[in-house]
């Protein structure tokens, strides 16, 4: 079995598979690879799986796996399947990462905390935009809210603490910085991240077969646009 693989029950219908101790590229590739294996080879009774930073949580229906003539409980049955899958896990996943460009209108009413980030790090607002838009980010996982991407790869020069008092409502599409991470609010929701801009790109479409625009393993780049471009693109996407 590959190192750093741990398994623990989550109630009577879930298993948490821990694939590493550190949030990094190596652990992320294991998470994506394991998820791909589950996607391609779902076992009878599996309901869904949820990738995280270092884990994949697998949910199953214990009723479908119950066998009155066997002493093996559903958890042990699923555990055996997942352990065998982890032993046969390929070193890298076959799926090529998508590179997605996200347009962002920085500052102004769309990015009320842009100057806060600049002042905290001793740089100008223009430098914040340039640094933020020059990096390539990895989508570690989707969480917090439907379609919300947790991104890795932000330059430490932009690291800024969350707001001491969270806002009750953050507009959909807002791009924020929280600590050493950056992310995009996929829906309108409360939040405490420093908001530096907004994208017209919709990240969550509940009526689609794949509601989340982004997925774990994607890579994204931010592309600065003007307020006029934002409004034009917003009209097209709405």
PDB file of C-alpha atoms in Angstrom:
ATOM      1  CA  UNK A   1       0.000   0.000   0.000  1.00  0.00           C
ATOM      2  CA  UNK A   2       1.196   3.482  -0.750  1.00  0.00           C
ATOM      3  CA  UNK A   3       2.369   5.472   2.322  1.00  0.00           C
ATOM      4  CA  UNK A   4       0.171   7.912   4.230  1.00  0.00           C
ATOM      5  CA  UNK A   5      -3.094   6.206   3.350  1.00  0.00           C
ATOM      6  CA  UNK A   6      -5.463   6.158   6.314  1.00  0.00           C
ATOM      7  CA  UNK A   7      -9.083   5.025   6.472  1.00  0.00           C
ATOM      8  CA  UNK A   8     -11.684   6.023   9.036  1.00  0.00           C
ATOM      9  CA  UNK A   9     -15.484   5.636   9.244  1.00  0.00           C
ATOM     10  CA  UNK A  10     -17.846   8.587   8.866  1.00  0.00           C
ATOM     11  CA  UNK A  11     -21.040   7.496  10.566  1.00  0.00           C
ATOM     12  CA  UNK A  12     -22.542   4.315   9.158  1.00  0.00           C
ATOM     13  CA  UNK A  13     -22.492   5.362   5.513  1.00  0.00           C
ATOM     14  CA  UNK A  14     -19.127   6.948   4.778  1.00  0.00           C
ATOM     15  CA  UNK A  15     -15.382   6.366   4.726  1.00  0.00           C
ATOM     16  CA  UNK A  16     -12.728   9.075   4.874  1.00  0.00           C
ATOM     17  CA  UNK A  17      -9.658   8.119   2.860  1.00  0.00           C
ATOM     18  CA  UNK A  18      -6.654  10.215   3.883  1.00  0.00           C
ATOM     19  CA  UNK A  19      -4.004  10.279   1.159  1.00  0.00           C
ATOM     20  CA  UNK A  20      -1.424  12.603   2.704  1.00  0.00           C
ATOM     21  CA  UNK A  21      -0.591  14.907   5.596  1.00  0.00           C
ATOM     22  CA  UNK A  22       0.468  18.005   3.663  1.00  0.00           C
ATOM     23  CA  UNK A  23      -1.506  20.192   1.251  1.00  0.00           C
ATOM     24  CA  UNK A  24       0.801  20.058  -1.758  1.00  0.00           C
ATOM     25  CA  UNK A  25       0.963  18.976  -5.397  1.00  0.00           C
ATOM     26  CA  UNK A  26       1.881  15.365  -4.566  1.00  0.00           C
ATOM     27  CA  UNK A  27      -1.048  14.828  -2.209  1.00  0.00           C
ATOM     28  CA  UNK A  28      -3.382  16.642  -4.580  1.00  0.00           C
ATOM     29  CA  UNK A  29      -2.452  14.306  -7.432  1.00  0.00           C
ATOM     30  CA  UNK A  30      -3.237  11.318  -5.203  1.00  0.00           C
ATOM     31  CA  UNK A  31      -6.624  12.834  -4.337  1.00  0.00           C
ATOM     32  CA  UNK A  32      -7.470  13.445  -7.994  1.00  0.00           C
ATOM     33  CA  UNK A  33      -6.180  10.019  -9.043  1.00  0.00           C
ATOM     34  CA  UNK A  34      -8.214   8.237  -6.376  1.00  0.00           C
ATOM     35  CA  UNK A  35     -11.281  10.266  -7.371  1.00  0.00           C
ATOM     36  CA  UNK A  36     -10.782   9.339 -11.019  1.00  0.00           C
ATOM     37  CA  UNK A  37     -10.592   5.658 -10.068  1.00  0.00           C
ATOM     38  CA  UNK A  38     -13.874   5.927  -8.160  1.00  0.00           C
ATOM     39  CA  UNK A  39     -15.481   7.787 -11.059  1.00  0.00           C
ATOM     40  CA  UNK A  40     -14.469   5.098 -13.545  1.00  0.00           C
ATOM     41  CA  UNK A  41     -14.994   2.106 -11.241  1.00  0.00           C
ATOM     42  CA  UNK A  42     -17.893   2.787  -8.846  1.00  0.00           C
ATOM     43  CA  UNK A  43     -18.620  -0.163  -6.579  1.00  0.00           C
ATOM     44  CA  UNK A  44     -22.191  -1.434  -5.979  1.00  0.00           C
ATOM     45  CA  UNK A  45     -23.808   0.654  -3.257  1.00  0.00           C
ATOM     46  CA  UNK A  46     -21.574   3.699  -3.713  1.00  0.00           C
ATOM     47  CA  UNK A  47     -23.548   6.950  -3.555  1.00  0.00           C
ATOM     48  CA  UNK A  48     -20.942   9.647  -4.178  1.00  0.00           C
ATOM     49  CA  UNK A  49     -17.441  10.821  -3.295  1.00  0.00           C
ATOM     50  CA  UNK A  50     -16.152  14.224  -2.238  1.00  0.00           C
ATOM     51  CA  UNK A  51     -12.499  15.218  -2.851  1.00  0.00           C
ATOM     52  CA  UNK A  52     -10.837  17.454  -0.238  1.00  0.00           C
ATOM     53  CA  UNK A  53      -7.382  18.954   0.296  1.00  0.00           C
ATOM     54  CA  UNK A  54      -5.848  15.669   1.514  1.00  0.00           C
ATOM     55  CA  UNK A  55      -8.822  13.306   1.612  1.00  0.00           C
ATOM     56  CA  UNK A  56     -11.551  11.694  -0.431  1.00  0.00           C
ATOM     57  CA  UNK A  57     -14.774  10.994   1.462  1.00  0.00           C
ATOM     58  CA  UNK A  58     -16.728   8.090   0.004  1.00  0.00           C
ATOM     59  CA  UNK A  59     -20.434   7.712   0.784  1.00  0.00           C
ATOM     60  CA  UNK A  60     -22.329   4.440   0.385  1.00  0.00           C
ATOM     61  CA  UNK A  61     -25.775   2.984   1.056  1.00  0.00           C
ATOM     62  CA  UNK A  62     -25.382   0.451   3.900  1.00  0.00           C
ATOM     63  CA  UNK A  63     -28.795  -1.095   3.191  1.00  0.00           C
ATOM     64  CA  UNK A  64     -27.706  -2.130  -0.303  1.00  0.00           C
ATOM     65  CA  UNK A  65     -24.563  -3.693   1.148  1.00  0.00           C
ATOM     66  CA  UNK A  66     -26.201  -5.553   4.031  1.00  0.00           C
ATOM     67  CA  UNK A  67     -26.107  -9.347   3.755  1.00  0.00           C
ATOM     68  CA  UNK A  68     -28.055 -11.262   6.438  1.00  0.00           C
ATOM     69  CA  UNK A  69     -26.031 -14.378   5.692  1.00  0.00           C
ATOM     70  CA  UNK A  70     -22.656 -12.707   6.252  1.00  0.00           C
ATOM     71  CA  UNK A  71     -20.834 -11.492   9.353  1.00  0.00           C
ATOM     72  CA  UNK A  72     -19.141  -8.739   7.310  1.00  0.00           C
ATOM     73  CA  UNK A  73     -20.664  -5.344   8.070  1.00  0.00           C
ATOM     74  CA  UNK A  74     -21.078  -2.817   5.208  1.00  0.00           C
ATOM     75  CA  UNK A  75     -18.181  -0.639   6.443  1.00  0.00           C
ATOM     76  CA  UNK A  76     -15.740  -3.555   6.373  1.00  0.00           C
ATOM     77  CA  UNK A  77     -16.930  -4.482   2.884  1.00  0.00           C
ATOM     78  CA  UNK A  78     -16.380  -0.940   1.571  1.00  0.00           C
ATOM     79  CA  UNK A  79     -13.081  -0.648   3.438  1.00  0.00           C
ATOM     80  CA  UNK A  80     -11.735  -3.744   1.686  1.00  0.00           C
ATOM     81  CA  UNK A  81     -12.703  -2.310  -1.716  1.00  0.00           C
ATOM     82  CA  UNK A  82     -11.089   1.070  -1.026  1.00  0.00           C
ATOM     83  CA  UNK A  83      -7.897  -0.448   0.382  1.00  0.00           C
ATOM     84  CA  UNK A  84      -7.499  -2.624  -2.696  1.00  0.00           C
ATOM     85  CA  UNK A  85      -8.116   0.405  -4.904  1.00  0.00           C
ATOM     86  CA  UNK A  86      -5.446   2.388  -3.050  1.00  0.00           C
ATOM     87  CA  UNK A  87      -2.931  -0.439  -3.482  1.00  0.00           C
ATOM     88  CA  UNK A  88      -3.470  -0.348  -7.247  1.00  0.00           C
ATOM     89  CA  UNK A  89      -3.504   3.439  -7.513  1.00  0.00           C
ATOM     90  CA  UNK A  90      -1.439   4.652 -10.498  1.00  0.00           C
ATOM     91  CA  UNK A  91       1.284   7.180  -9.794  1.00  0.00           C
ATOM     92  CA  UNK A  92      -0.435   9.914 -11.802  1.00  0.00           C
ATOM     93  CA  UNK A  93      -3.934  10.430 -13.131  1.00  0.00           C
ATOM     94  CA  UNK A  94      -4.467  10.199 -16.865  1.00  0.00           C
ATOM     95  CA  UNK A  95      -6.757  13.217 -17.200  1.00  0.00           C
ATOM     96  CA  UNK A  96      -5.023  16.334 -18.461  1.00  0.00           C
ATOM     97  CA  UNK A  97      -5.589  19.414 -16.340  1.00  0.00           C
ATOM     98  CA  UNK A  98      -7.675  22.113 -18.004  1.00  0.00           C
ATOM     99  CA  UNK A  99      -6.284  25.628 -18.101  1.00  0.00           C
ATOM    100  CA  UNK A 100      -9.208  27.997 -17.579  1.00  0.00           C
ATOM    101  CA  UNK A 101      -9.017  31.780 -17.967  1.00  0.00           C
ATOM    102  CA  UNK A 102     -11.191  33.751 -15.550  1.00  0.00           C
ATOM    103  CA  UNK A 103     -11.868  37.425 -16.442  1.00  0.00           C
ATOM    104  CA  UNK A 104     -11.818  39.753 -13.418  1.00  0.00           C
ATOM    105  CA  UNK A 105     -12.672  43.416 -12.973  1.00  0.00           C
ATOM    106  CA  UNK A 106     -10.398  44.491 -10.129  1.00  0.00           C
ATOM    107  CA  UNK A 107     -11.003  47.308  -7.647  1.00  0.00           C
ATOM    108  CA  UNK A 108     -13.738  49.920  -7.505  1.00  0.00           C
ATOM    109  CA  UNK A 109     -17.140  48.742  -6.353  1.00  0.00           C
ATOM    110  CA  UNK A 110     -16.231  45.221  -7.490  1.00  0.00           C
ATOM    111  CA  UNK A 111     -13.116  45.068  -5.299  1.00  0.00           C
ATOM    112  CA  UNK A 112     -13.671  47.177  -2.168  1.00  0.00           C
ATOM    113  CA  UNK A 113     -10.738  45.592  -0.306  1.00  0.00           C
ATOM    114  CA  UNK A 114      -8.120  45.966  -3.028  1.00  0.00           C
ATOM    115  CA  UNK A 115      -6.490  48.890  -1.234  1.00  0.00           C
ATOM    116  CA  UNK A 116      -6.583  46.978   2.071  1.00  0.00           C
ATOM    117  CA  UNK A 117      -4.545  44.158   0.524  1.00  0.00           C
ATOM    118  CA  UNK A 118      -2.143  46.671  -1.015  1.00  0.00           C
ATOM    119  CA  UNK A 119      -1.565  48.572   2.229  1.00  0.00           C
ATOM    120  CA  UNK A 120      -1.171  45.391   4.280  1.00  0.00           C
ATOM    121  CA  UNK A 121       1.609  44.187   1.990  1.00  0.00           C
ATOM    122  CA  UNK A 122       3.254  47.562   1.373  1.00  0.00           C
ATOM    123  CA  UNK A 123       2.585  47.622  -2.363  1.00  0.00           C
ATOM    124  CA  UNK A 124       0.295  49.526  -4.724  1.00  0.00           C
ATOM    125  CA  UNK A 125      -3.138  48.424  -5.912  1.00  0.00           C
ATOM    126  CA  UNK A 126      -1.722  48.113  -9.424  1.00  0.00           C
ATOM    127  CA  UNK A 127       0.951  45.735  -8.115  1.00  0.00           C
ATOM    128  CA  UNK A 128      -1.682  43.633  -6.344  1.00  0.00           C
ATOM    129  CA  UNK A 129      -3.543  43.229  -9.637  1.00  0.00           C
ATOM    130  CA  UNK A 130      -0.378  42.447 -11.587  1.00  0.00           C
ATOM    131  CA  UNK A 131       0.796  39.843  -9.070  1.00  0.00           C
ATOM    132  CA  UNK A 132      -2.623  38.237  -8.700  1.00  0.00           C
ATOM    133  CA  UNK A 133      -3.142  37.996 -12.463  1.00  0.00           C
ATOM    134  CA  UNK A 134       0.362  36.714 -13.257  1.00  0.00           C
ATOM    135  CA  UNK A 135       0.128  33.430 -11.352  1.00  0.00           C
ATOM    136  CA  UNK A 136      -1.271  30.077 -12.396  1.00  0.00           C
ATOM    137  CA  UNK A 137      -3.551  28.588  -9.749  1.00  0.00           C
ATOM    138  CA  UNK A 138      -4.428  24.974  -9.012  1.00  0.00           C
ATOM    139  CA  UNK A 139      -7.986  24.054  -8.021  1.00  0.00           C
ATOM    140  CA  UNK A 140      -7.435  21.873  -4.965  1.00  0.00           C
ATOM    141  CA  UNK A 141     -11.082  21.252  -4.254  1.00  0.00           C
ATOM    142  CA  UNK A 142     -14.623  22.569  -4.556  1.00  0.00           C
ATOM    143  CA  UNK A 143     -16.284  23.405  -1.244  1.00  0.00           C
ATOM    144  CA  UNK A 144     -17.647  25.927   1.286  1.00  0.00           C
ATOM    145  CA  UNK A 145     -20.405  26.755  -1.206  1.00  0.00           C
ATOM    146  CA  UNK A 146     -21.547  25.015  -4.429  1.00  0.00           C
ATOM    147  CA  UNK A 147     -18.897  25.586  -7.091  1.00  0.00           C
ATOM    148  CA  UNK A 148     -16.521  27.540  -4.789  1.00  0.00           C
ATOM    149  CA  UNK A 149     -12.912  26.712  -5.787  1.00  0.00           C
ATOM    150  CA  UNK A 150     -10.129  26.549  -3.207  1.00  0.00           C
ATOM    151  CA  UNK A 151      -7.019  27.597  -5.085  1.00  0.00           C
ATOM    152  CA  UNK A 152      -3.347  26.990  -4.470  1.00  0.00           C
ATOM    153  CA  UNK A 153      -0.457  28.973  -5.892  1.00  0.00           C
ATOM    154  CA  UNK A 154      -1.085  32.509  -4.669  1.00  0.00           C
ATOM    155  CA  UNK A 155       2.017  34.662  -4.298  1.00  0.00           C
ATOM    156  CA  UNK A 156       2.831  35.199  -0.609  1.00  0.00           C
ATOM    157  CA  UNK A 157       3.253  38.907  -1.335  1.00  0.00           C
ATOM    158  CA  UNK A 158      -0.551  39.084  -1.406  1.00  0.00           C
ATOM    159  CA  UNK A 159      -1.211  37.151   1.799  1.00  0.00           C
ATOM    160  CA  UNK A 160      -3.703  39.133   3.903  1.00  0.00           C
ATOM    161  CA  UNK A 161      -5.736  38.139   6.985  1.00  0.00           C
ATOM    162  CA  UNK A 162      -9.478  37.738   6.681  1.00  0.00           C
ATOM    163  CA  UNK A 163     -11.677  40.637   7.728  1.00  0.00           C
ATOM    164  CA  UNK A 164     -12.229  40.927  11.481  1.00  0.00           C
ATOM    165  CA  UNK A 165     -15.939  41.394  10.791  1.00  0.00           C
ATOM    166  CA  UNK A 166     -17.328  39.213   7.959  1.00  0.00           C
ATOM    167  CA  UNK A 167     -19.796  40.715   5.513  1.00  0.00           C
ATOM    168  CA  UNK A 168     -23.342  39.407   5.601  1.00  0.00           C
ATOM    169  CA  UNK A 169     -23.516  39.269   1.811  1.00  0.00           C
ATOM    170  CA  UNK A 170     -20.760  38.862  -0.792  1.00  0.00           C
ATOM    171  CA  UNK A 171     -21.915  39.181  -4.441  1.00  0.00           C
ATOM    172  CA  UNK A 172     -21.654  36.145  -6.675  1.00  0.00           C
ATOM    173  CA  UNK A 173     -18.409  36.131  -8.669  1.00  0.00           C
ATOM    174  CA  UNK A 174     -16.414  38.097  -6.093  1.00  0.00           C
ATOM    175  CA  UNK A 175     -12.703  37.272  -6.051  1.00  0.00           C
ATOM    176  CA  UNK A 176     -11.210  37.317  -2.587  1.00  0.00           C
ATOM    177  CA  UNK A 177      -8.080  36.714  -0.537  1.00  0.00           C
ATOM    178  CA  UNK A 178      -8.172  34.976   2.832  1.00  0.00           C
ATOM    179  CA  UNK A 179      -4.810  34.420   4.475  1.00  0.00           C
ATOM    180  CA  UNK A 180      -2.527  32.764   1.938  1.00  0.00           C
ATOM    181  CA  UNK A 181      -5.368  31.636  -0.335  1.00  0.00           C
ATOM    182  CA  UNK A 182      -7.472  33.186  -3.050  1.00  0.00           C
ATOM    183  CA  UNK A 183     -10.873  32.045  -4.241  1.00  0.00           C
ATOM    184  CA  UNK A 184     -14.063  32.987  -6.066  1.00  0.00           C
ATOM    185  CA  UNK A 185     -17.486  33.262  -4.452  1.00  0.00           C
ATOM    186  CA  UNK A 186     -19.615  31.072  -6.706  1.00  0.00           C
ATOM    187  CA  UNK A 187     -22.898  32.225  -5.171  1.00  0.00           C
ATOM    188  CA  UNK A 188     -24.009  35.182  -3.094  1.00  0.00           C
ATOM    189  CA  UNK A 189     -23.174  34.353   0.518  1.00  0.00           C
ATOM    190  CA  UNK A 190     -21.732  35.715   3.768  1.00  0.00           C
ATOM    191  CA  UNK A 191     -17.946  35.799   3.915  1.00  0.00           C
ATOM    192  CA  UNK A 192     -14.876  37.280   5.524  1.00  0.00           C
ATOM    193  CA  UNK A 193     -12.328  37.269   2.721  1.00  0.00           C
ATOM    194  CA  UNK A 194     -10.817  40.495   1.388  1.00  0.00           C
ATOM    195  CA  UNK A 195     -12.642  41.200  -1.893  1.00  0.00           C
ATOM    196  CA  UNK A 196     -10.361  42.520  -4.654  1.00  0.00           C
ATOM    197  CA  UNK A 197     -12.500  42.055  -7.776  1.00  0.00           C
ATOM    198  CA  UNK A 198     -15.374  40.264  -9.473  1.00  0.00           C
ATOM    199  CA  UNK A 199     -15.769  37.956 -12.447  1.00  0.00           C
ATOM    200  CA  UNK A 200     -18.771  37.815 -14.818  1.00  0.00           C
ATOM    201  CA  UNK A 201     -18.112  34.087 -15.265  1.00  0.00           C
ATOM    202  CA  UNK A 202     -20.783  31.926 -13.627  1.00  0.00           C
ATOM    203  CA  UNK A 203     -19.185  29.171 -11.541  1.00  0.00           C
ATOM    204  CA  UNK A 204     -22.323  27.334 -10.473  1.00  0.00           C
ATOM    205  CA  UNK A 205     -25.185  26.382 -12.781  1.00  0.00           C
ATOM    206  CA  UNK A 206     -27.566  24.040 -10.920  1.00  0.00           C
ATOM    207  CA  UNK A 207     -29.523  23.111 -14.054  1.00  0.00           C
ATOM    208  CA  UNK A 208     -26.463  21.722 -15.860  1.00  0.00           C
ATOM    209  CA  UNK A 209     -25.359  18.075 -15.746  1.00  0.00           C
ATOM    210  CA  UNK A 210     -22.090  19.292 -14.234  1.00  0.00           C
ATOM    211  CA  UNK A 211     -23.225  22.233 -12.071  1.00  0.00           C
ATOM    212  CA  UNK A 212     -19.718  23.338 -11.098  1.00  0.00           C
ATOM    213  CA  UNK A 213     -17.851  25.218 -13.837  1.00  0.00           C
ATOM    214  CA  UNK A 214     -14.497  24.308 -12.275  1.00  0.00           C
ATOM    215  CA  UNK A 215     -13.341  20.956 -10.951  1.00  0.00           C
ATOM    216  CA  UNK A 216     -10.566  19.634  -8.766  1.00  0.00           C
ATOM    217  CA  UNK A 217      -7.331  19.456 -10.764  1.00  0.00           C
ATOM    218  CA  UNK A 218      -8.083  22.395 -13.057  1.00  0.00           C
ATOM    219  CA  UNK A 219      -5.585  25.218 -13.409  1.00  0.00           C
ATOM    220  CA  UNK A 220      -6.767  28.791 -13.797  1.00  0.00           C
ATOM    221  CA  UNK A 221      -5.376  32.201 -14.620  1.00  0.00           C
ATOM    222  CA  UNK A 222      -7.048  35.531 -13.891  1.00  0.00           C
ATOM    223  CA  UNK A 223      -7.345  38.048 -16.720  1.00  0.00           C
ATOM    224  CA  UNK A 224      -7.942  41.730 -15.798  1.00  0.00           C
ATOM    225  CA  UNK A 225     -10.835  43.403 -17.618  1.00  0.00           C
ATOM    226  CA  UNK A 226     -12.454  46.838 -17.454  1.00  0.00           C
ATOM    227  CA  UNK A 227     -15.829  47.575 -15.890  1.00  0.00           C
ATOM    228  CA  UNK A 228     -17.264  48.009 -19.381  1.00  0.00           C
ATOM    229  CA  UNK A 229     -15.970  44.592 -20.436  1.00  0.00           C
ATOM    230  CA  UNK A 230     -17.429  43.134 -17.262  1.00  0.00           C
ATOM    231  CA  UNK A 231     -20.884  44.500 -18.035  1.00  0.00           C
ATOM    232  CA  UNK A 232     -20.707  43.280 -21.647  1.00  0.00           C
ATOM    233  CA  UNK A 233     -19.663  39.768 -20.631  1.00  0.00           C
ATOM    234  CA  UNK A 234     -22.249  39.684 -17.875  1.00  0.00           C
ATOM    235  CA  UNK A 235     -25.006  40.420 -20.403  1.00  0.00           C
ATOM    236  CA  UNK A 236     -23.813  37.566 -22.605  1.00  0.00           C
ATOM    237  CA  UNK A 237     -23.622  35.064 -19.735  1.00  0.00           C
ATOM    238  CA  UNK A 238     -27.003  36.001 -18.227  1.00  0.00           C
TER     239      UNK A 238
END
